[in-house]
Short mmCIF file of C-alpha atoms in Angstrom, two decimals:
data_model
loop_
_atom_site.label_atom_id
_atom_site.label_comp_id
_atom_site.label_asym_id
_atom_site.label_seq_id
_atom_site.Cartn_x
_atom_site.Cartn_y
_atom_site.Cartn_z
CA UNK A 45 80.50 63.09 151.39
CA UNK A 46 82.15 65.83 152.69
CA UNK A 47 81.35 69.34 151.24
CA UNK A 48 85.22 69.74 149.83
CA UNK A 49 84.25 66.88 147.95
CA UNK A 50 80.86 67.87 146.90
CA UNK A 51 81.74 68.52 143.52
CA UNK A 52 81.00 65.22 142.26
CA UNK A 53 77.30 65.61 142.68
CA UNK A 54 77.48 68.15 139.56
CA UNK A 55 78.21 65.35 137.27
CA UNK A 56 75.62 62.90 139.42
CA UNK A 57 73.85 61.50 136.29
CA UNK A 58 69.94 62.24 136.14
CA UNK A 59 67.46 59.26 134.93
CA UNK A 60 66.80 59.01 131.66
CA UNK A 61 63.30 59.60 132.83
CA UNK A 62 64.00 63.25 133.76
CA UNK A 63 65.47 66.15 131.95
CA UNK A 64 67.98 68.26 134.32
CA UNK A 65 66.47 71.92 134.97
CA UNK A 66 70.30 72.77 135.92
CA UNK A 67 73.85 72.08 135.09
CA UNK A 68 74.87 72.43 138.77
CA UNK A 69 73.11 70.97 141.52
CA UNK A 70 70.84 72.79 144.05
CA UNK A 71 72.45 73.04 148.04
CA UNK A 72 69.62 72.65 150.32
CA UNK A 73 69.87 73.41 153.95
CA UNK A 74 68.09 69.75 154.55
CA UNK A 75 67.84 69.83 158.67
CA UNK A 76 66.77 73.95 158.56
CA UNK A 77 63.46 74.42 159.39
CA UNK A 78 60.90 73.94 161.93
CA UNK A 79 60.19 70.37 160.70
CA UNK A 80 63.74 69.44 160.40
CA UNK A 81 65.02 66.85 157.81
CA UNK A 82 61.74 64.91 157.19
CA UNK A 83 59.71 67.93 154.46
CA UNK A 84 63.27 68.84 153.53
CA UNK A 85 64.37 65.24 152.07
CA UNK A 86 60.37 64.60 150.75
CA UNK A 87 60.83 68.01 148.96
CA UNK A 88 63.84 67.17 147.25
CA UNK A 89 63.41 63.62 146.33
CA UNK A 90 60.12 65.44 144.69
CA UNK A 91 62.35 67.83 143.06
CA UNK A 92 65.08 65.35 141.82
CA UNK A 93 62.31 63.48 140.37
CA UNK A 94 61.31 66.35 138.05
CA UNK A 95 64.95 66.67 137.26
CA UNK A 96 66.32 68.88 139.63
CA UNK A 97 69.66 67.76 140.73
CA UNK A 98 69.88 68.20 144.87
CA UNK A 99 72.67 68.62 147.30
CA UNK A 100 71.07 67.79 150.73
CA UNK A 101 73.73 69.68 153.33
CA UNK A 102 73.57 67.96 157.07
CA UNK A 103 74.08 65.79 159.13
CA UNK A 104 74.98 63.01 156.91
CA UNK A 105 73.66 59.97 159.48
CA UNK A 106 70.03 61.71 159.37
CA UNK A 107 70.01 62.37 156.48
CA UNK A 108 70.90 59.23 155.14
CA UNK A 109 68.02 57.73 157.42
CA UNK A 110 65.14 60.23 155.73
CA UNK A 111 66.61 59.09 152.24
CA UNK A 112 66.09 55.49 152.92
CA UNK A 113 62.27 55.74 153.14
CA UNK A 114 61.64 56.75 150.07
CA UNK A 115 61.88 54.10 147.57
CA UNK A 116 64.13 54.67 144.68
CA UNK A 117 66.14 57.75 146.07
CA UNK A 118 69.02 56.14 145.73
CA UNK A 119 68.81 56.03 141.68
CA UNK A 120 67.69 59.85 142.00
CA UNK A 121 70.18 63.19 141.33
CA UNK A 122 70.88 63.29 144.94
CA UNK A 123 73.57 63.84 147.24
CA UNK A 124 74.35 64.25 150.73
CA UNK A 125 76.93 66.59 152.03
CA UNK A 126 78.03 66.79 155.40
CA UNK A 127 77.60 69.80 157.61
CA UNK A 128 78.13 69.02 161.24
CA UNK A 129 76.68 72.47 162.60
CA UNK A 130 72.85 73.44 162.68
CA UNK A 131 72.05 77.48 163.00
CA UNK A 132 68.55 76.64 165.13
CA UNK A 133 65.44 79.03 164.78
CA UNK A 134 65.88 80.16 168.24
CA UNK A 135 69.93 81.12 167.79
CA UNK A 136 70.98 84.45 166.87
CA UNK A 137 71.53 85.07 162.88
CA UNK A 138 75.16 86.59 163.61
CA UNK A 139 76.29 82.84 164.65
CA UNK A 140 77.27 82.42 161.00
CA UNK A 141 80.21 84.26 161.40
CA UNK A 142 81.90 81.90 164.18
CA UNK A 143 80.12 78.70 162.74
CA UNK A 144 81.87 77.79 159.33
CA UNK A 145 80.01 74.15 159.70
CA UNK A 146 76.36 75.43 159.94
CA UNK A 147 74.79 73.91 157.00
CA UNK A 148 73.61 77.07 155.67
CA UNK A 149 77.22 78.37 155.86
CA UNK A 150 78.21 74.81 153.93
CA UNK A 151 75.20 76.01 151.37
CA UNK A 152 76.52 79.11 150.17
CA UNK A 153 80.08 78.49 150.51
CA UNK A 154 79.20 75.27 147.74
CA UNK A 155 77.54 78.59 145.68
CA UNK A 156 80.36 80.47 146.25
CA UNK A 157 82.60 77.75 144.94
CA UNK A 158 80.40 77.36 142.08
CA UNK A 159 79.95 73.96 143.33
CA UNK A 160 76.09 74.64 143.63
CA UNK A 161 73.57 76.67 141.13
CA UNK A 162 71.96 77.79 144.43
CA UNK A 163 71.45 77.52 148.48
CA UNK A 164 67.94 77.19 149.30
CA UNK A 165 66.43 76.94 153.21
CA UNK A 166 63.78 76.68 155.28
CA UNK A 167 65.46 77.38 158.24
CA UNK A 168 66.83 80.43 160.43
CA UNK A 169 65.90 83.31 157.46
CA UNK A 170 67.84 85.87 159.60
CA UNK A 171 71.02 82.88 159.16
CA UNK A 172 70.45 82.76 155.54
CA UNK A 173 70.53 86.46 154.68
CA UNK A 174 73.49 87.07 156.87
CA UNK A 175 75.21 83.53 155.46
CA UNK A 176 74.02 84.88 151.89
CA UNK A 177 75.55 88.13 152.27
CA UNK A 178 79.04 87.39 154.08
CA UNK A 179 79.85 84.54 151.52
CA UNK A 180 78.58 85.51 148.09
CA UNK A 181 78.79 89.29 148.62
CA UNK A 182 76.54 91.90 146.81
CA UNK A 183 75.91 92.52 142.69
CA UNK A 184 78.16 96.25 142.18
CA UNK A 185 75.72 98.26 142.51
CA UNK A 186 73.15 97.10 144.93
CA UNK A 187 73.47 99.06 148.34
CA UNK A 188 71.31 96.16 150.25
CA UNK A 189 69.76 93.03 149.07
CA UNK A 190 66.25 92.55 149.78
CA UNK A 191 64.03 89.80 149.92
CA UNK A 192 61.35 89.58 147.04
CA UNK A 193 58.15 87.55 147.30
CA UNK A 194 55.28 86.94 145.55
CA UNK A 195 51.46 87.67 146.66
CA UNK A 196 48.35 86.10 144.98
CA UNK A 197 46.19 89.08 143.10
CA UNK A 198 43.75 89.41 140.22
CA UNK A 199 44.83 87.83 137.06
CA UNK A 200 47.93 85.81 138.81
CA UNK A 201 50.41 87.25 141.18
CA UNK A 202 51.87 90.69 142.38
CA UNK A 203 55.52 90.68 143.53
CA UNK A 204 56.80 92.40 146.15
CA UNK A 205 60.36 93.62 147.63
CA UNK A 206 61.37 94.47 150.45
CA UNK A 207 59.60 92.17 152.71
CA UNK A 208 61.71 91.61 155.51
CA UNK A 209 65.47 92.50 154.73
CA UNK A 210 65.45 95.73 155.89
CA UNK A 211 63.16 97.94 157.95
CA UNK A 212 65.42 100.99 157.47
CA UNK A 213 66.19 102.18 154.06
CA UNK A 214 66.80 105.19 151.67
CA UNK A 215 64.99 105.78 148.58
CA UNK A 216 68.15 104.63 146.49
CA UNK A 217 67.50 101.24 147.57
CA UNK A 218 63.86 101.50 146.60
CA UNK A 219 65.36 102.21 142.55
CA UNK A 220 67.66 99.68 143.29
CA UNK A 221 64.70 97.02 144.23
CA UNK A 222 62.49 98.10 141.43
CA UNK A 223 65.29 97.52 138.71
CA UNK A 224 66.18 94.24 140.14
CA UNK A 225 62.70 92.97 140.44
CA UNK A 226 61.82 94.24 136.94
CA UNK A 227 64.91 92.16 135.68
CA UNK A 228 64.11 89.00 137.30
CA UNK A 229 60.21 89.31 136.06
CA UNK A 230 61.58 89.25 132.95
CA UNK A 231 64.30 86.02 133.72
CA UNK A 232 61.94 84.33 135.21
CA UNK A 233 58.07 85.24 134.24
CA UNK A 234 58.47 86.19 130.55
CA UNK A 235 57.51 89.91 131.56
CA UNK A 236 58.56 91.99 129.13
CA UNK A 237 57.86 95.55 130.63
CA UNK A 238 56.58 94.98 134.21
CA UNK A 239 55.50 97.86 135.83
CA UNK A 240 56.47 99.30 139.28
CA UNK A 241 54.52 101.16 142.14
CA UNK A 242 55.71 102.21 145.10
CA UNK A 243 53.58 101.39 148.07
CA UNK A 244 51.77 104.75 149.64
CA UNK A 245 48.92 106.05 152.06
CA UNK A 246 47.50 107.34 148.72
CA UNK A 247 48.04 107.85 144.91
CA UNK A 248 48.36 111.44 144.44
CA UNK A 249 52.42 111.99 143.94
CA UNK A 250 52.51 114.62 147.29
CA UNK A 251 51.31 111.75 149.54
CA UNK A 252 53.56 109.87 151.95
CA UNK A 253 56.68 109.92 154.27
CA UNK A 254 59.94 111.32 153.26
CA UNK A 255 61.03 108.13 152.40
CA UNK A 256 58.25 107.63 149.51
CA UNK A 257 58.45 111.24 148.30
CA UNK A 258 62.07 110.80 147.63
CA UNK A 259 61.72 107.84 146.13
CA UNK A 260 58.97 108.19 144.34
CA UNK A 261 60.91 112.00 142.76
CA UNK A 262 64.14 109.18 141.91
CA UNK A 263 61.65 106.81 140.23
CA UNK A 264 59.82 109.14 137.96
CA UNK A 265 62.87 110.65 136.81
CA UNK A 266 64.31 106.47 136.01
CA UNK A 267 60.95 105.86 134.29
CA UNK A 268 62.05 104.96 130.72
CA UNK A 269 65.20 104.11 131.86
CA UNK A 270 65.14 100.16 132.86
CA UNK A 271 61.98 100.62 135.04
CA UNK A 272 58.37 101.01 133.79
CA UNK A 273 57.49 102.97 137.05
CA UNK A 274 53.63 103.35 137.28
CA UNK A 275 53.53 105.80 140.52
CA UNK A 276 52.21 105.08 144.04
CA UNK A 277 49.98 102.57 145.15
CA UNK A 278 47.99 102.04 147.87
CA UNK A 279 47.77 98.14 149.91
CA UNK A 280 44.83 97.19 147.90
CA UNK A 281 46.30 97.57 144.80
CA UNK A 282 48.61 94.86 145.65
CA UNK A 283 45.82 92.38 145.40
CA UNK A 284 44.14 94.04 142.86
CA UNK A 285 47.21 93.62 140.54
CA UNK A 286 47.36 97.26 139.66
CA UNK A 287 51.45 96.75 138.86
CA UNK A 288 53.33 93.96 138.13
CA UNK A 289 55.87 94.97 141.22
CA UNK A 290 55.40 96.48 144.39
CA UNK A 291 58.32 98.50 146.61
CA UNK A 292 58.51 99.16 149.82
CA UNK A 293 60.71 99.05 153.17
CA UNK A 294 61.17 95.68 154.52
CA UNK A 295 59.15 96.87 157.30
CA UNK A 296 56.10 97.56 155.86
CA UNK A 297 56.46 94.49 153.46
CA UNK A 298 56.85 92.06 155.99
CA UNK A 299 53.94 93.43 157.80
CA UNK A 300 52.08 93.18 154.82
CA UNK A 301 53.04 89.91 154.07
CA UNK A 302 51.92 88.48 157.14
CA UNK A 303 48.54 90.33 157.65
CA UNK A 304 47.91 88.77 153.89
CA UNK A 305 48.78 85.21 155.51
CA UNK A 306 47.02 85.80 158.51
CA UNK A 307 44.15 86.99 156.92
CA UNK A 308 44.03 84.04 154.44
CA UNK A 309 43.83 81.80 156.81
CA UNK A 310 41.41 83.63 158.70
CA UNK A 311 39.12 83.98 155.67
CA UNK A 312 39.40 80.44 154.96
CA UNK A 313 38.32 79.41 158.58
CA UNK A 314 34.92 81.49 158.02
CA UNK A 315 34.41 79.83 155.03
CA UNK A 316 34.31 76.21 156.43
CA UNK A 317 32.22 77.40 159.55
CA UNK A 318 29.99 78.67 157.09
CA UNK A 319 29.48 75.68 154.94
CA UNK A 320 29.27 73.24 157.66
CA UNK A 321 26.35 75.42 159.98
CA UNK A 322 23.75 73.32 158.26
CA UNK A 323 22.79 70.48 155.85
CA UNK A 324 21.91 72.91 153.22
CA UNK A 325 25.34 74.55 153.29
CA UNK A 326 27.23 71.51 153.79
CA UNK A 327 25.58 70.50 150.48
CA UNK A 328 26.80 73.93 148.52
CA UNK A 329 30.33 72.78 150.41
CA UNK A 330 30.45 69.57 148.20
CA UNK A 331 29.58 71.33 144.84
CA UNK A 332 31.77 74.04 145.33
CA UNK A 333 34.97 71.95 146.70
CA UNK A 334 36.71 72.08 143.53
CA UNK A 335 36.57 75.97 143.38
CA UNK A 336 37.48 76.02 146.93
CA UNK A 337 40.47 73.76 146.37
CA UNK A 338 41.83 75.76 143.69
CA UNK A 339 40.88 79.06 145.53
CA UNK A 340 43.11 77.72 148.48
CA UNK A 341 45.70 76.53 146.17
CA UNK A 342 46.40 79.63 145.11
CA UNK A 343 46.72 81.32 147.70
CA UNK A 344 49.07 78.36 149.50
CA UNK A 345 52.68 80.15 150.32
CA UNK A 346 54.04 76.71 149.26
CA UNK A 347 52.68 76.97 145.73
CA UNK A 348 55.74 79.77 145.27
CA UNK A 349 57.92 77.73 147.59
CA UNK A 350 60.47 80.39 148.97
CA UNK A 351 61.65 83.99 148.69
CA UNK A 352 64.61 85.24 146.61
CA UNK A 353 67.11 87.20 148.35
CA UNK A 354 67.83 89.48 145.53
CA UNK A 355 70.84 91.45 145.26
CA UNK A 356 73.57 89.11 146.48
CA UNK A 357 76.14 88.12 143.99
CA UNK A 358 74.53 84.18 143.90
CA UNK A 359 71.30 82.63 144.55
CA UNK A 360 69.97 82.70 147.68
CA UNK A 361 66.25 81.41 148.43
CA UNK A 362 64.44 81.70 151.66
CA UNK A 363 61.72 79.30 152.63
CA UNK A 364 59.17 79.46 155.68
CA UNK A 365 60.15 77.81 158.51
CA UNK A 366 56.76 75.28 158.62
CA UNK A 367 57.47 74.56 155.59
CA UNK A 368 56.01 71.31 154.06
CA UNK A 369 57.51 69.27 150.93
CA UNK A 370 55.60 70.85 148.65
CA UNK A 371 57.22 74.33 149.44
CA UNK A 372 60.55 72.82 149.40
CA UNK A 373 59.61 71.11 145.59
CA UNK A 374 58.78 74.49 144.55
CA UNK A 375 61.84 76.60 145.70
CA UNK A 376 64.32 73.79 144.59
CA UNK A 377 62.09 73.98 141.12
CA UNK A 378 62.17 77.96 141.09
CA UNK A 379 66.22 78.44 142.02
CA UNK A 380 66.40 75.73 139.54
CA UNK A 381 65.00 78.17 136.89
CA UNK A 382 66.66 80.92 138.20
CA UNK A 383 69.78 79.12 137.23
CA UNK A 384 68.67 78.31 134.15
CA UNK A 385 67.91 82.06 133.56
CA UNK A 386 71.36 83.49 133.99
CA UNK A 387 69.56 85.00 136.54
CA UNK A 388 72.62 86.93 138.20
CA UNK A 389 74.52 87.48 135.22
CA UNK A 390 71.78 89.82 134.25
CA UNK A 391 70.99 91.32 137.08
CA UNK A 392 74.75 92.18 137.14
CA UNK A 393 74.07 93.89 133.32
CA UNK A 394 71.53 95.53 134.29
CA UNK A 395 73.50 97.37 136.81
CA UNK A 396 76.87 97.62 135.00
CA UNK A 397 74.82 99.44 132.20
CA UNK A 398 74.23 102.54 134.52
CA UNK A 399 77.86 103.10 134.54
CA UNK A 400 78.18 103.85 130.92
#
């Protein structure tokens, strides 16, 4: 199916099995990643299973070929569209402009279109945002879009923008960030009133670069107004789940991103040398391996599935690249919901209210 004539997979009908998450169908970039098609079309026969209807953009032959070993796909919410173009990890993220056919472009044109509820993919991330941005545009009001993740801390999860967008910024974008996290906290987590901090070298209000004292003056004077803003935070508050929302330049957030990954895994690597140096401790192993698994669970990047790109007029997920088909479950689940939400039309109300 070509993706002109993509619209039919909107009124694909689900199983009477499943209950349909969303009333449009999810576009997934099914041959981005470092994987390629295989974790893609897993992910989203998992997905169409619990009810989310799936668009798989790419090459329709290998596609077709992934589909056909899983039994029953065929009688799942599932579509192929064809995109004869593949941005690769290695290419440079400003071939979307001469590459209409790329499948990410063919994901967020189908959002654009309103032919899709959402693009979501594992692939080139540098692709996506650019793809994201030159097709679906911004929400009036948002300067730059940033991408918005979430980081295992005491008592669940503390989210965290900008983690890779942009490494140079101005405070505006910072109040920008903090009002479009605390909105889709709300959409999507039930928060009523998260709170905001804004990520320092110490608490006190007169610490930090010019960046942070500037934005953490425009915050404090917003506080009250669409942002519970809580004041600055240092890195281990992020995992101490000080405030619901963390800001910061996409710098610093992607560094602190991946240290937390890195360090994750490192932690994890101690903790199986440890319980396998002797019989005693290979003994504790076994009676703790159900507090280990969940332990690991929850700190798995594929138990959140992918990163919002927030501030683009559509929605626009971003998945790692090693992605497995559990990740790709989750971020077809979570755009899904995001959907469901009237996710951007709020995010656009929250920002058309400042101009009254």
């Amino acid at each position: 199916m070509t993706a002109e004539a993509s619209s039919s997979a909107a009124n694909t009908s689900t199983p009477a099995s499943t209950a349909p998450l969303s009333t449009l169908p999810i576009a997934l970039d099914a041959v981005g990643g470092d994987h390629g098609a295989a974790p893609n079309v897993e992910g989203a026969v998992l997905a169409a299973k619990a009810g989310v209807s799936v668009l798989l953009v790419g090459d329709r032959v290998k596609l077709h070929a992934e589909l056909g070993k899983h039994a029953g796909s065929s009688n799942l919410p599932l579509e192929v569209v064809e995109a004869g173009d593949l941005i690769g990890m290695d290419e440079h993220a400003t071939d979307v402009r001469s590459r209409p056919q790329a499948s990410i472009n063919v994901c967020t044109r189908l959002v654009k279109e309103g032919k899709a509820a959402a693009a979501v993919s594992m692939g080139h991330s540098g692709a996506t945002m650019a793809s994201a941005l030159l097709t679906l545009g911004r929400i009036k009001g948002v300067d730059r879009p940033a991408i918005l993740t979430h980081l295992p801390a005491q008592g669940g999860f503390t989210t965290m923008l900008d983690v890779g967008a942009n490494a140079d910024v101005r405070p505006a974008y910072l109040a920008q960030w903090a009002r479009l996290a605390t909105v889709y906290l709300k959409v999507l987590e039930d928060r009523d009133n998260p709170s905001v901090g804004l990520l320092s070298i110490g608490e006190e209000e007169h610490k930090g670069s010019q960046l942070v004292l500037e934005a953490h003056a425009l915050l404090k004077e917003l506080h009250g107004h669409g942002i519970n803003f809580y004041g600055n935070v240092e890195g281990r508050d992020i995992f101490k789940g000080t405030t619901d929302i963390v800001v910061t330049d996409g710098f610093t957030g992607n560094v602190v991103l991946k240290l937390a990954e890195g360090e994750a895994k490192v932690l994890f690597g101690w903790v199986r040398e440890a319980l396998n140096s002797n019989l005693k401790s290979k003994v504790g192993g076994l009676l703790a391996r159900d507090a280990l698994r969940g332990l690991a669970e929850r700190m798995d990047p594929s138990t959140y599935g992918a990163s919002i790109l927030l501030g683009v007029k559509g929605l626009a997920f971003i998945g790692h690249g090693s992605a497995d088909a559990r990740a790709v479950k989750n971020a077809l689940l979570r755009a899904a919901r995001a959907h469901e939400g009237n996710l951007i039309p709020r995010l656009e109300a929250a920002f058309a209210n400042l101009e009254h």
